[in-house]
Amino acid sequence: MLITTLNEFIIERQADFPYAKGELSRLLSHIGIAAKVVNRAVNKAGLSDILGEVGSRNIQGEDQKKLDVFANQKFINGLQGSSECCGIASEENEEIIIFDDEMGRNGKYVVAMDPLDGSSNIEVNVSIGTIFAIYRRLSPVGHRAKIDDFLQAGSNQVAAGYIIYGSSTMMVYTTGRGVNGFTLDPSIGEFCLSHPNMTMPSVGFIYSVNEGSYLKFPNGVKKYIKYCQENDEQTKRPYKSRYIGSLVADFHRNLMLGGIFMYPHTAEYPTGKLRLLYECNPMAFIVEQAGGRASDGMGKRILDMIPIELHQRAPLFIGSRNMIAKVEEFMVNFPDER
Ligand code: P6P
């Protein structure tokens, strides 16, 4: 079978892209390189002194894992080395990271990323991932990146993707012309095209939500969960419940098989738990490009949300379009008592 590596694919598709000067290609290639470095560390995390906590906390107030910090630094280095990025918003950093040298100031893009999402799963060897969103900067080239470069609606993304460090390591991304998946072949150290033109089944039979929070969920979500547990007219069986607790892994499974992932607002997380800039938006871009939908559960498209702060959260309902429509129906028909 003819192998197409990530770099070959990026160059082949470069012509599709309006800013075809190769800038975005270089950016994506550097993300691929950083992903390989992080993958190597993730795969042998149990064997090296990279597990456990650093002893510091990130902006989220979460204990930073050594691998979080390692991954964050590798992607920052990779993006800085691409010469196309003028700044980064990272889950691991409270403020934006500005590349304030001449090469950085001339970068045309900014990147929002979660360098290692689901890192609480590292110690128990559950799949984790990196999520990234790429925007063209709004501030003038030749100057320092500004916060407004990052507070753009998700619909402005020029590219988005994730790396899943799982039973195999894959990079899945879109530049607005479909979704393609690449599997890392460790024997040659290359991401190779393995899942061209990925599409999400419009109907799925898997629902993914942390049912431990059931009592805190909005009425509509409770009703929808019960609906999933009844026999489906078509299959005469209830849906399957699958929840890994790692967004990239739960999303990737649904992308492949069809399904819905929900992280609704709760009393604990009144605006949802997941971060708009570097979790919800990139996944929403990918899911729409694959034929699915992503909303706040009440019909508001994730990609239409205008961020007002770097680490703001949003409720996330994402997956097969028919399933999103159904849960939105329940959310409208069974509103919470005021
Ligand atoms: P909960 C991991 O910490 C994460 O950010 C996502 O990867 C995951 O979907 C979610 O949080 C899990 O949250 O509250 O169900 O443990």
XYZ file of C-alpha atoms and ligand atoms in Angstrom:
354
model
C 0.000 0.000 0.000
C 1.373 3.425 -0.929
C 2.375 5.334 2.210
C 1.530 9.050 2.401
C 3.308 10.720 5.272
C 1.873 13.723 7.102
C 4.394 16.066 5.495
C 3.710 14.723 1.986
C -0.025 15.127 2.597
C 0.352 18.676 3.939
C 2.403 19.691 0.899
C 0.023 17.944 -1.520
C -2.939 19.800 0.037
C -1.075 23.107 0.340
C -2.521 24.302 -2.930
C -6.041 23.899 -1.475
C -5.284 26.515 1.104
C -5.792 30.214 0.346
C -2.664 31.216 2.231
C -0.732 28.626 0.271
C 2.706 30.075 0.874
C 3.545 27.071 3.017
C 3.202 28.928 6.313
C 0.416 26.722 7.632
C 2.201 23.658 6.267
C 5.272 24.473 8.309
C 3.150 25.065 11.394
C 1.363 21.703 11.051
C 4.646 19.906 10.363
C 6.182 21.348 13.530
C 3.158 20.245 15.526
C 3.729 16.760 14.118
C 7.360 16.818 15.237
C 6.479 17.936 18.769
C 3.803 15.223 18.878
C 6.430 12.563 18.139
C 8.625 13.862 20.961
C 5.703 13.879 23.414
C 4.573 10.452 22.210
C 7.987 9.008 23.041
C 7.750 10.388 26.580
C 4.131 9.260 27.037
C 4.894 5.747 25.846
C 7.614 5.204 28.404
C 6.196 7.440 31.118
C 6.042 4.524 33.540
C 9.726 3.846 33.079
C 11.083 7.308 33.632
C 10.874 9.955 36.258
C 8.224 11.793 34.283
C 5.146 10.537 36.091
C 3.678 12.183 39.094
C 3.229 15.797 39.974
C 5.511 18.727 39.587
C 4.292 20.188 42.844
C 2.866 23.252 41.088
C -0.658 24.106 39.938
C -1.814 25.420 36.576
C -4.344 28.158 35.858
C -7.081 25.586 36.353
C -5.886 25.031 39.908
C -5.035 21.475 38.880
C -1.857 19.796 40.074
C 0.501 19.913 37.141
C 1.845 16.538 36.108
C 5.444 16.363 35.000
C 4.226 15.140 31.621
C 1.872 18.155 31.326
C 4.782 20.518 31.789
C 7.030 18.469 29.495
C 4.399 18.360 26.720
C 3.665 22.062 27.111
C 7.314 22.958 26.678
C 7.785 20.666 23.660
C 4.817 22.160 21.787
C 5.904 25.692 22.686
C 9.394 24.933 21.348
C 7.983 23.283 18.212
C 5.651 26.169 17.451
C 8.322 28.769 18.120
C 10.660 26.879 15.789
C 8.096 26.920 12.985
C 8.702 30.679 12.513
C 5.009 30.949 11.594
C 3.548 31.381 15.102
C 3.633 34.690 16.976
C 2.017 33.457 20.189
C 0.296 30.651 22.080
C -2.578 30.293 24.542
C -2.008 27.139 26.566
C -4.099 25.445 29.233
C -0.889 25.281 31.258
C -0.228 29.031 31.193
C -2.370 31.752 32.748
C -1.312 34.405 30.220
C -0.601 34.169 26.507
C 2.947 33.223 25.504
C 4.311 35.846 23.103
C 7.273 35.072 20.830
C 8.821 38.493 21.034
C 11.801 38.068 18.752
C 11.848 39.182 15.128
C 10.924 35.721 13.816
C 8.024 35.496 16.285
C 6.725 38.994 15.581
C 6.589 38.109 11.880
C 4.521 34.979 12.534
C 1.091 35.163 10.931
C -0.675 32.622 13.160
C -1.569 32.076 16.790
C -2.235 28.687 18.404
C -4.514 27.770 21.307
C -3.677 24.383 22.779
C -4.223 21.885 25.520
C -0.808 20.221 25.406
C -1.827 17.120 27.318
C -5.548 16.764 27.933
C -6.760 14.108 30.354
C -3.403 13.938 32.080
C -5.028 12.574 35.253
C -5.277 9.343 33.228
C -1.530 9.087 32.670
C -0.823 7.049 35.797
C -3.499 4.534 34.903
C -2.382 4.143 31.294
C -5.571 5.473 29.736
C -5.390 7.298 26.383
C -4.616 11.017 26.608
C -4.285 13.681 23.973
C -3.089 17.029 22.681
C -5.654 19.457 21.232
C -4.789 22.507 19.083
C -6.559 25.333 17.264
C -4.844 27.632 14.750
C -6.004 31.169 13.865
C -4.561 33.882 11.655
C -3.533 36.750 13.878
C -5.638 39.930 13.851
C -2.820 42.200 15.064
C -0.357 43.522 12.452
C 2.529 41.271 11.404
C 5.843 42.569 12.705
C 4.390 43.404 16.114
C 3.836 41.421 19.311
C 0.803 39.124 19.442
C -2.105 40.536 21.421
C -4.814 38.915 23.544
C -7.438 39.769 20.891
C -5.596 37.490 18.462
C -6.838 34.617 20.648
C -10.358 35.842 21.476
C -11.733 34.977 18.044
C -14.868 32.921 17.380
C -14.129 29.269 16.633
C -15.490 29.814 13.124
C -12.290 31.794 12.429
C -10.042 28.761 12.948
C -7.887 28.013 9.904
C -6.965 24.582 11.251
C -7.632 22.382 14.280
C -6.627 18.936 15.357
C -5.693 16.521 18.063
C -3.123 13.855 18.750
C -4.385 10.799 20.637
C -1.722 8.832 22.499
C -3.608 5.553 22.635
C -3.163 1.931 21.563
C -1.689 3.645 18.541
C -0.785 7.312 18.293
C -2.805 9.265 15.755
C -2.937 12.845 14.566
C -6.349 13.956 13.284
C -6.780 17.442 11.829
C -8.743 19.658 9.487
C -7.932 22.836 7.561
C -11.577 23.263 6.587
C -11.525 20.729 3.771
C -12.521 17.553 5.541
C -10.856 15.591 8.324
C -7.881 13.264 7.867
C -6.241 10.865 10.318
C -2.596 9.836 10.436
C -1.210 6.928 12.427
C 2.330 7.102 13.766
C 4.485 4.281 12.409
C 7.198 4.013 15.066
C 9.375 1.895 12.747
C 9.876 4.885 10.450
C 8.968 7.674 12.890
C 6.371 9.122 10.552
C 2.666 9.893 10.825
C 1.141 8.038 7.855
C -2.279 8.685 6.299
C -4.476 5.904 7.664
C -7.957 7.468 7.846
C -8.569 9.692 4.809
C -11.688 11.898 4.753
C -13.086 10.881 8.154
C -16.828 11.328 8.544
C -18.953 10.918 11.654
C -22.041 8.683 11.259
C -25.138 10.914 11.479
C -26.751 8.373 13.801
C -24.919 6.808 16.704
C -25.761 4.420 19.521
C -23.177 5.492 22.069
C -23.690 8.195 24.644
C -20.731 9.515 26.612
C -21.271 11.542 29.798
C -20.059 11.366 33.391
C -23.188 9.846 34.931
C -21.645 10.316 38.360
C -22.880 13.906 37.998
C -26.393 12.803 36.976
C -28.127 14.475 39.928
C -26.481 17.810 39.017
C -27.433 17.688 35.351
C -30.102 19.887 33.730
C -33.510 18.175 33.442
C -33.180 17.860 29.683
C -29.929 15.906 30.021
C -31.457 13.611 32.633
C -34.413 12.931 30.330
C -32.071 12.323 27.372
C -29.957 9.849 29.358
C -33.133 7.911 30.236
C -34.097 8.048 26.534
C -30.708 6.506 25.641
C -31.383 3.708 28.138
C -34.689 2.741 26.541
C -34.876 0.383 23.572
C -34.166 2.236 20.351
C -36.919 1.751 17.728
C -34.339 0.757 15.112
C -32.018 -1.524 17.114
C -34.566 -2.637 19.730
C -31.750 -2.120 22.234
C -30.630 0.676 24.518
C -27.586 2.765 23.599
C -24.168 1.873 24.944
C -22.705 4.088 27.661
C -18.996 4.748 27.193
C -17.052 7.331 29.222
C -13.258 7.315 29.287
C -12.842 10.673 31.017
C -10.367 11.823 28.381
C -12.008 14.182 25.879
C -9.757 13.236 22.980
C -10.396 9.501 23.502
C -14.167 9.887 23.967
C -14.373 12.190 20.948
C -12.207 9.978 18.727
C -14.327 6.893 19.460
C -17.489 8.793 18.552
C -15.889 10.185 15.394
C -15.129 6.649 14.295
C -18.348 4.904 15.421
C -20.938 7.648 15.837
C -22.143 8.868 19.205
C -22.632 11.877 21.457
C -20.366 13.350 24.115
C -21.901 15.684 26.674
C -20.333 17.884 29.315
C -23.317 19.982 30.409
C -23.309 22.892 32.826
C -23.855 21.783 36.424
C -23.997 23.542 39.782
C -20.268 22.783 40.126
C -19.501 24.042 36.622
C -22.215 26.645 35.871
C -20.740 27.313 32.407
C -19.528 23.777 31.793
C -16.080 22.381 32.580
C -14.396 22.221 29.193
C -12.451 25.195 27.852
C -13.839 27.006 24.824
C -10.569 28.052 23.173
C -8.544 24.869 23.244
C -11.020 22.039 23.896
C -14.512 22.911 22.620
C -13.613 25.011 19.547
C -11.044 22.697 17.927
C -13.269 19.645 18.487
C -16.270 21.569 17.141
C -14.360 22.522 13.949
C -13.346 18.904 13.427
C -16.808 17.499 14.139
C -18.539 19.901 11.724
C -15.998 19.089 9.025
C -16.796 15.400 9.626
C -20.567 15.995 9.314
C -21.423 16.195 13.019
C -22.517 19.078 15.256
C -21.327 20.845 18.384
C -23.557 23.079 20.499
C -24.177 24.257 24.061
C -27.164 21.888 24.244
C -29.587 24.758 23.611
C -28.948 25.120 19.879
C -26.117 27.673 20.103
C -23.283 26.573 17.816
C -19.979 26.315 19.679
C -18.113 27.896 16.740
C -20.308 31.021 16.955
C -19.387 31.763 20.561
C -17.264 34.909 21.001
C -14.658 34.288 23.749
C -14.191 37.083 26.280
C -11.404 35.462 28.284
C -8.637 33.014 27.521
C -9.687 30.134 29.765
C -13.446 30.501 29.693
C -15.518 27.364 29.846
C -18.531 26.266 27.769
C -21.064 23.454 27.968
C -20.269 20.927 25.228
C -22.671 18.660 23.352
C -20.784 17.199 20.400
C -21.266 14.275 18.043
C -23.619 12.723 15.505
C -25.988 15.374 14.221
C -29.180 13.405 14.845
C -28.186 12.784 18.448
C -27.410 16.460 19.070
C -30.820 17.372 17.635
C -32.502 14.898 19.976
C -30.802 16.103 23.169
C -31.518 19.733 22.213
C -35.175 18.731 21.865
C -35.150 17.381 25.430
C -33.318 20.468 26.722
C -36.014 22.711 25.206
C -38.985 20.528 26.191
C -37.808 19.863 29.743
C -36.294 23.126 30.992
C -35.035 23.410 34.562
C -37.429 24.969 37.047
C -36.438 28.594 37.536
P -14.788 14.647 34.593
C -9.854 15.713 31.552
O -9.526 16.231 32.822
C -10.942 16.609 30.961
O -10.475 17.908 30.834
C -11.395 16.054 29.622
O -10.373 15.426 28.919
C -12.493 15.080 30.022
O -13.476 14.922 29.017
C -13.097 15.745 31.266
O -12.078 16.583 31.812
C -13.504 14.724 32.303
O -14.093 15.440 33.383
O -15.412 15.725 35.438
O -15.829 13.729 33.977
O -13.682 13.884 35.266
